[in-house]
């Protein structure tokens, strides 16, 4: 008897054997039905060895209760006397509630687990066909299918078969089931069966001989008329048979369903006919098929119906599969396919996704299939539909490193085993790792993790997912390095031809040059070469993700050649997580940033500092520039130092812009393009203003020491004054001076003119740094007028001679360098001109409209497409800016918010003042931001300014990537540009022209 307050010895034993509800288990063991089993210790041992002892015991009780009285003792006796049967039955009951339900409904099916002949250990299609032979309708087919599934699950949970063998058995059972379903469909419609030949081609995991417990079975149907039959009628008959086959497998009956049969991989998907002739299939694949369709055909395998027709189909499509890598759009398709499908996974599920999540099964399968497509055209040993077989063949051929392949193989097997056990529990199609501790405990124990199943499972799962995440892209690139490096004895290397094929498939236009760069970077035994071999597989992946991988690799070689001997460079890339990816993005996105970097490669350090990509403010820059000028021996040295600072800051701005536009693994693309434009505009304006301040200081110091005989200020105009400079913009300026007390006017004017001349000379001296061009053409009288005037002279000119276009140009005037007080007085002088009291008169408005119309007709370059010219084209920068400026001149006297130089700020103020509707303001803003980004993109990509999209395909693709369009979407980008600017022009016609 049990002493009150103390646990029974049975309770303690149950706890020790892994039961989580010992009290409930005690009650079940005390049931009269289990009297014959209760006292035998082998039962508890066997239950304790299952994935879920409580579940196994509940299933056993239901099975025993379901037995007829006369059969019950047979089951219990067999259970106690036959250990193999005991392990198999209890193993299934402890892993699968669904199969326990089946046994309770069909209590005699336990007998299928009793005898195991040699053939039973690894049954194939023939054995499964025998097991399904008596099925004559959908219900009996389901019962027979589950009976066969019992054996597969028993071999799986007992370790008789490994995960690959289990998946192959499930595929063989699916094959037998499709054949049985087709036989039932034929028997139901003998007239249809007599008219046509129908072949069922398995695709996906079934075709690859690696099916899950519960998965869609992907198929393609091929039909032909029998001799003498009408083709159209035969295809209709074949379609009815195929549809019936699908319903037999998919529909829910009293015995549930088997699995959905999915024919969506057929030509044209759901929109295409369910059954086609062989010639119709081939015509589609030759003319219309996309790369992913050939990737899917890798696994095509005839499984049911007419065997000759099925074999003919596979024989005909197979050569096309292995030539897919030579197709025109292969690289772009691959780049698009390599972008993660994670976007389609609900955010809450990403971390639990076994198949599609980062480091999931799809990563391994995709990597293996892509390498098969690239190298299978010249190596038939890679022609396998099975992921693990193909991975082994890739390793044997040297296409994947042996150690990498072994790690991927282990990770894939573990993840597939997890997937199998998750699905086996309720026989439901899912790839989500459960969240509840009870489910995780059963899952962990089913995989042999018994000490602390939940913690061990999570640890193992994360470890394997991490291996996949790390290797799934690296396996593309590491063998490329092995192809040019010294290998250990016994290691196999890629041939130069195979390495070239792979580089070509990854988007490299000149594989031979790429291999030479790799050899220069990674060969040898130095520490530098060893670190490069570690870095390059990852960098090559990032380069391949860009529009110009060749430029990225070449740039990396040049930077490495320049900095290779400095100890911090490779350490920075190896140890600072973001630095290497940032460098890869910057080097492969266009010419401007790499050109700036290669003139002073030490600026690469900016990319490893989290704060390094933030723009420096004008005060900070001016302080640095003036200090550098002060240390210099002469004016030329001083301005050279100032231009060096400008080059570094241009690189910082361009790098930050590219990294935000592309996004990295740790930080997604910036979703607000307007913020990117504003940041670039402000940053370039600040660094140009600081450079002008340095040039002014250098010019004054060289001839006059600390003080010029006249006070002097530089006024920014145009985009400079509007804080909207792009990478390739000139600095539009006006120069103003005022003689100091006691200085002769002529002497002051001479000094001011000499300073301007010297500043312009110094800023355009030929050096390795980009010049800063000063444009003073907006001054009074234009090129005919004096370069610099006194404040009084400006006042006299504007009072007597000023034209309306000059008042409009002064809307952007802002002090940029020199004497701040003089600059401010100039602004006070021009304010009444640019914001006239009571607004513009009608004559002035007509004049502005006339000037704009004339500019549109005369200034657009000959042959330029007016719908694509970012500056002067329809709905481009000029349209938006003139519209905003007209509002400023008409209403600025009454609305203080309009008295600002940036276009977007003025547009926002006009909207706030009710002068423009919300939708119209948004339309103009969107067009202005887009046109500005196009100009910035062209400069970043080509390294020289431009106002239209490039015509060269690679450059156009790079502009597209900067603007957020993936490979193959440049047409969409151009269409979007035309649509957005067309809408903006409609607003301009209404607001500016009064149409």
Coordinates of C-alpha atoms in Angstrom, one line a residue, residues 369-714:
X369 CA 19.8 23.1 -58.0
X370 CA 21.6 26.2 -59.2
X371 CA 25.0 24.5 -59.2
X372 CA 23.4 21.6 -61.1
X373 CA 22.1 23.9 -63.8
X374 CA 25.4 25.7 -64.1
X375 CA 27.7 22.6 -64.2
X376 CA 25.3 19.8 -65.3
X377 CA 25.5 21.0 -69.0
X378 CA 29.0 19.5 -69.1
X379 CA 28.9 16.9 -66.4
X380 CA 26.2 14.2 -66.5
X381 CA 27.0 12.9 -63.0
X382 CA 25.1 15.9 -61.6
X383 CA 21.8 14.9 -63.3
X384 CA 20.0 13.8 -60.2
X385 CA 16.6 14.9 -58.8
X386 CA 17.6 14.1 -55.2
X387 CA 19.1 17.0 -53.2
X388 CA 21.4 14.8 -51.2
X389 CA 22.5 12.7 -54.1
X390 CA 23.2 15.8 -56.2
X391 CA 25.1 17.4 -53.3
X392 CA 27.3 14.3 -53.0
X393 CA 27.9 14.4 -56.8
X394 CA 28.8 18.1 -56.6
X395 CA 31.4 17.4 -53.9
X396 CA 32.8 14.4 -55.8
X397 CA 33.3 16.6 -58.9
X398 CA 34.9 19.4 -57.0
X399 CA 32.1 21.8 -57.6
X400 CA 31.5 22.1 -53.8
X401 CA 34.2 21.8 -51.1
X402 CA 34.0 18.4 -49.4
X403 CA 33.9 19.8 -45.9
X404 CA 31.1 22.3 -46.9
X405 CA 29.2 19.5 -48.6
X406 CA 29.5 17.3 -45.5
X407 CA 28.2 20.1 -43.2
X408 CA 25.3 20.9 -45.6
X409 CA 24.4 17.2 -45.8
X410 CA 24.3 16.9 -42.0
X411 CA 22.3 20.1 -41.6
X412 CA 19.8 19.2 -44.4
X413 CA 19.2 15.7 -42.9
X414 CA 18.6 17.2 -39.5
X415 CA 16.1 19.8 -40.8
X416 CA 14.3 17.2 -43.0
X417 CA 14.1 14.9 -40.0
X418 CA 12.5 17.8 -38.0
X419 CA 10.1 18.4 -40.8
X420 CA 9.1 14.7 -41.0
X421 CA 8.5 14.4 -37.3
X422 CA 6.4 17.7 -37.2
X423 CA 4.2 16.5 -40.0
X424 CA 4.0 12.9 -38.7
X425 CA 2.3 14.0 -35.5
X426 CA -1.1 15.0 -37.0
X427 CA -0.3 14.2 -40.7
X428 CA -0.8 17.8 -41.6
X429 CA 1.1 19.9 -44.2
X430 CA 3.2 22.3 -42.2
X431 CA 6.8 23.6 -42.1
X432 CA 6.5 25.6 -38.9
X433 CA 8.3 24.5 -35.8
X434 CA 5.7 24.3 -33.0
X435 CA 5.8 26.9 -30.1
X436 CA 4.4 24.8 -27.2
X437 CA 6.8 23.1 -24.8
X438 CA 4.9 19.8 -25.0
X439 CA 5.2 19.7 -28.8
X440 CA 8.8 20.7 -28.7
X441 CA 9.6 18.1 -26.1
X442 CA 8.0 15.3 -28.3
X443 CA 9.8 16.6 -31.3
X444 CA 13.2 16.7 -29.5
X445 CA 12.7 13.2 -28.0
X446 CA 11.7 11.8 -31.5
X447 CA 15.1 13.0 -32.7
X448 CA 17.0 11.2 -29.9
X449 CA 17.4 14.3 -27.6
X450 CA 16.5 13.0 -24.2
X451 CA 18.4 15.0 -21.5
X452 CA 16.7 18.3 -22.0
X453 CA 14.7 17.9 -25.2
X454 CA 13.4 21.4 -25.7
X455 CA 16.7 23.2 -25.0
X456 CA 18.8 20.6 -27.0
X457 CA 16.3 20.8 -29.9
X458 CA 16.5 24.6 -30.1
X459 CA 20.2 24.6 -29.9
X460 CA 20.7 21.9 -32.6
X461 CA 18.1 23.5 -34.9
X462 CA 19.7 27.0 -34.6
X463 CA 23.2 25.4 -35.1
X464 CA 22.2 23.7 -38.3
X465 CA 20.2 26.7 -39.6
X466 CA 23.3 28.8 -39.0
X467 CA 25.5 26.4 -40.9
X468 CA 23.1 26.6 -43.9
X469 CA 22.8 30.3 -43.7
X470 CA 26.6 30.6 -43.7
X471 CA 27.2 28.0 -46.4
X472 CA 24.3 28.2 -48.8
X473 CA 25.8 31.1 -50.7
X474 CA 29.5 30.5 -49.9
X475 CA 29.3 27.1 -51.7
X476 CA 28.9 29.1 -54.9
X477 CA 32.1 31.0 -54.4
X478 CA 34.6 29.0 -52.3
X479 CA 35.4 26.5 -55.1
X480 CA 36.2 29.5 -57.4
X481 CA 39.0 30.3 -55.0
X482 CA 40.1 26.7 -54.8
X483 CA 40.3 26.8 -58.6
X484 CA 43.2 29.3 -58.3
X485 CA 44.7 28.3 -54.9
X486 CA 47.1 25.5 -53.8
X487 CA 45.0 22.6 -52.5
X488 CA 45.7 19.9 -50.1
X489 CA 46.4 16.4 -51.6
X490 CA 43.3 14.6 -52.6
X491 CA 41.2 17.7 -52.9
X492 CA 39.5 18.2 -56.3
X493 CA 39.5 21.7 -57.9
X494 CA 37.1 23.2 -60.4
X495 CA 38.5 23.2 -63.9
X496 CA 39.1 26.7 -65.4
X497 CA 36.1 26.0 -67.8
X498 CA 33.8 25.1 -64.9
X499 CA 35.0 28.1 -62.9
X500 CA 34.3 30.3 -65.9
X501 CA 30.8 28.8 -66.3
X502 CA 30.0 29.5 -62.7
X503 CA 31.3 33.1 -62.8
X504 CA 29.2 33.6 -65.9
X505 CA 26.1 32.2 -64.3
X506 CA 26.6 34.6 -61.4
X507 CA 26.7 37.6 -63.6
X508 CA 30.4 38.2 -64.4
X509 CA 30.7 39.4 -68.0
X510 CA 34.5 38.6 -68.2
X511 CA 35.0 35.3 -66.3
X512 CA 38.7 35.0 -67.4
X513 CA 39.5 38.5 -65.9
X514 CA 37.6 37.6 -62.7
X515 CA 39.6 34.4 -62.3
X516 CA 42.9 36.4 -62.8
X517 CA 41.8 38.8 -60.0
X518 CA 40.9 35.9 -57.7
X519 CA 44.3 34.4 -58.4
X520 CA 46.1 37.6 -57.6
X521 CA 44.1 38.1 -54.4
X522 CA 44.0 34.6 -53.0
X523 CA 46.9 32.6 -54.2
X524 CA 50.0 32.1 -52.0
X525 CA 50.7 31.2 -48.4
X526 CA 50.8 34.6 -46.8
X527 CA 48.5 35.6 -44.0
X528 CA 47.1 38.2 -46.4
X529 CA 46.1 35.6 -48.9
X530 CA 44.6 33.3 -46.2
X531 CA 42.4 36.2 -44.9
X532 CA 41.4 37.0 -48.5
X533 CA 40.4 33.4 -49.1
X534 CA 38.1 33.7 -46.0
X535 CA 36.6 37.0 -47.1
X536 CA 36.2 36.5 -50.9
X537 CA 33.5 33.8 -50.9
X538 CA 31.2 36.3 -49.1
X539 CA 32.3 39.3 -51.1
X540 CA 31.8 37.5 -54.4
X541 CA 28.2 36.9 -53.4
X542 CA 27.6 40.5 -52.7
X543 CA 29.3 41.5 -56.0
X544 CA 27.0 39.0 -57.8
X545 CA 24.0 40.7 -56.2
X546 CA 24.9 44.0 -58.0
X547 CA 24.4 45.2 -61.5
X548 CA 28.2 45.0 -62.2
X549 CA 30.0 42.2 -60.4
X550 CA 33.1 42.6 -62.6
X551 CA 33.6 46.2 -61.5
X552 CA 33.2 45.2 -57.8
X553 CA 35.8 42.6 -58.0
X554 CA 38.2 44.8 -60.0
X555 CA 37.7 47.6 -57.4
X556 CA 38.3 45.2 -54.5
X557 CA 41.6 44.1 -56.1
X558 CA 42.7 47.7 -56.6
X559 CA 41.9 48.7 -53.0
X560 CA 43.5 45.5 -51.7
X561 CA 46.7 46.2 -53.8
X562 CA 46.8 49.7 -52.4
X563 CA 46.2 48.8 -48.8
X564 CA 47.2 45.1 -48.6
X565 CA 50.3 45.8 -46.5
X566 CA 48.5 48.0 -44.0
X567 CA 47.7 45.8 -41.0
X568 CA 44.3 47.3 -40.2
X569 CA 42.7 46.9 -43.7
X570 CA 42.0 43.2 -43.8
X571 CA 41.4 43.1 -40.1
X572 CA 38.7 45.8 -40.5
X573 CA 37.0 43.7 -43.2
X574 CA 37.3 40.4 -41.3
X575 CA 36.3 41.7 -37.9
X576 CA 33.9 44.6 -38.4
X577 CA 30.7 42.9 -39.5
X578 CA 29.3 45.6 -41.8
X579 CA 32.6 46.9 -43.3
X580 CA 33.0 44.1 -45.9
X581 CA 29.4 44.2 -47.1
X582 CA 29.5 48.0 -47.2
X583 CA 32.7 47.9 -49.3
X584 CA 31.2 45.3 -51.6
X585 CA 28.0 47.4 -52.2
X586 CA 30.1 50.6 -52.8
X587 CA 32.6 49.0 -55.2
X588 CA 30.0 47.3 -57.4
X589 CA 27.3 50.0 -57.6
X590 CA 29.0 52.3 -60.1
X591 CA 32.1 54.3 -60.9
X592 CA 31.9 57.5 -58.8
X593 CA 32.4 56.0 -55.3
X594 CA 35.2 53.6 -56.3
X595 CA 37.0 56.4 -58.1
X596 CA 36.9 58.6 -55.0
X597 CA 38.0 55.7 -52.8
X598 CA 40.9 54.7 -55.0
X599 CA 42.4 58.2 -54.9
X600 CA 42.8 57.8 -51.1
X601 CA 42.0 54.1 -50.3
X602 CA 42.5 54.7 -46.5
X603 CA 38.9 56.2 -46.6
X604 CA 37.7 52.6 -46.5
X605 CA 38.0 52.9 -42.7
X606 CA 34.8 55.0 -42.9
X607 CA 32.8 51.9 -43.8
X608 CA 33.6 50.0 -40.6
X609 CA 32.6 52.8 -38.2
X610 CA 28.9 52.9 -37.3
X611 CA 29.1 56.7 -37.1
X612 CA 31.4 56.9 -40.2
X613 CA 28.6 57.1 -42.7
X614 CA 26.8 60.1 -41.1
X615 CA 27.5 63.4 -42.9
X616 CA 29.6 66.0 -41.1
X617 CA 28.0 69.3 -40.5
X618 CA 29.2 72.6 -42.2
X619 CA 30.8 74.0 -39.0
X620 CA 32.8 70.8 -38.4
X621 CA 33.9 70.7 -42.1
X622 CA 34.8 74.4 -42.2
X623 CA 36.9 74.1 -39.0
X624 CA 38.8 71.1 -40.5
X625 CA 39.3 72.8 -43.9
X626 CA 40.5 76.2 -42.4
X627 CA 42.9 74.4 -40.0
X628 CA 44.4 72.4 -43.0
X629 CA 44.8 75.7 -45.0
X630 CA 46.4 77.3 -42.0
X631 CA 49.0 74.6 -41.7
X632 CA 49.9 74.7 -45.4
X633 CA 53.0 76.3 -46.8
X634 CA 51.3 78.1 -49.7
X635 CA 47.8 78.6 -51.2
X636 CA 48.1 75.6 -53.6
X637 CA 49.0 73.2 -50.8
X638 CA 46.2 74.7 -48.7
X639 CA 43.5 74.2 -51.3
X640 CA 44.9 70.8 -52.2
X641 CA 44.3 69.9 -48.5
X642 CA 40.7 71.4 -48.7
X643 CA 40.0 69.5 -51.9
X644 CA 41.2 66.3 -50.2
X645 CA 38.7 66.8 -47.4
X646 CA 36.0 67.4 -50.0
X647 CA 36.9 64.2 -51.8
X648 CA 36.8 62.2 -48.6
X649 CA 33.4 63.7 -47.7
X650 CA 32.0 63.1 -51.2
X651 CA 33.0 59.5 -50.7
X652 CA 31.3 59.3 -47.3
X653 CA 28.1 60.8 -48.8
X654 CA 28.1 58.6 -51.8
X655 CA 28.9 55.5 -49.7
X656 CA 26.1 56.2 -47.3
X657 CA 23.7 56.9 -50.1
X658 CA 24.5 53.6 -51.9
X659 CA 24.3 51.5 -48.8
X660 CA 21.0 53.0 -47.8
X661 CA 19.6 52.7 -51.3
X662 CA 20.7 49.0 -51.6
X663 CA 20.3 47.9 -48.0
X664 CA 22.5 45.3 -46.3
X665 CA 21.8 42.1 -44.5
X666 CA 21.6 44.0 -41.2
X667 CA 19.7 47.1 -42.3
X668 CA 17.0 47.1 -45.0
X669 CA 16.7 49.7 -47.8
X670 CA 15.7 53.1 -46.8
X671 CA 11.9 53.4 -47.5
X672 CA 11.9 57.3 -47.7
X673 CA 13.7 58.4 -50.9
X674 CA 13.0 62.0 -50.1
X675 CA 15.1 61.7 -47.0
X676 CA 18.0 60.3 -49.1
X677 CA 17.8 63.2 -51.5
X678 CA 17.7 65.8 -48.7
X679 CA 20.7 64.2 -47.0
X680 CA 22.8 64.1 -50.2
X681 CA 21.8 67.7 -51.1
X682 CA 22.6 69.1 -47.7
X683 CA 25.9 67.1 -47.3
X684 CA 27.2 68.1 -50.7
X685 CA 26.2 71.8 -50.2
X686 CA 27.9 71.8 -46.8
X687 CA 31.2 70.4 -48.1
X688 CA 31.3 72.7 -51.1
X689 CA 30.6 75.7 -48.8
X690 CA 33.5 74.6 -46.6
X691 CA 35.8 74.1 -49.6
X692 CA 35.0 77.6 -50.9
X693 CA 35.7 79.0 -47.4
X694 CA 39.1 77.2 -47.5
X695 CA 39.9 78.5 -51.0
X696 CA 39.0 82.0 -49.9
X697 CA 41.2 81.8 -46.9
X698 CA 44.1 80.4 -49.0
X699 CA 43.8 83.1 -51.6
X700 CA 43.7 85.9 -49.0
X701 CA 46.6 84.6 -47.0
X702 CA 48.8 84.3 -50.0
X703 CA 48.7 88.0 -50.9
X704 CA 47.2 89.9 -48.0
X705 CA 47.9 87.9 -44.8
X706 CA 45.0 87.8 -42.4
X707 CA 42.8 90.5 -43.8
X708 CA 41.6 91.5 -47.3
X709 CA 41.3 95.3 -47.9
X710 CA 37.6 94.7 -48.6
X711 CA 34.9 92.7 -46.9
X712 CA 34.0 89.8 -49.1
X713 CA 31.1 87.2 -49.2
X714 CA 30.2 84.3 -51.5

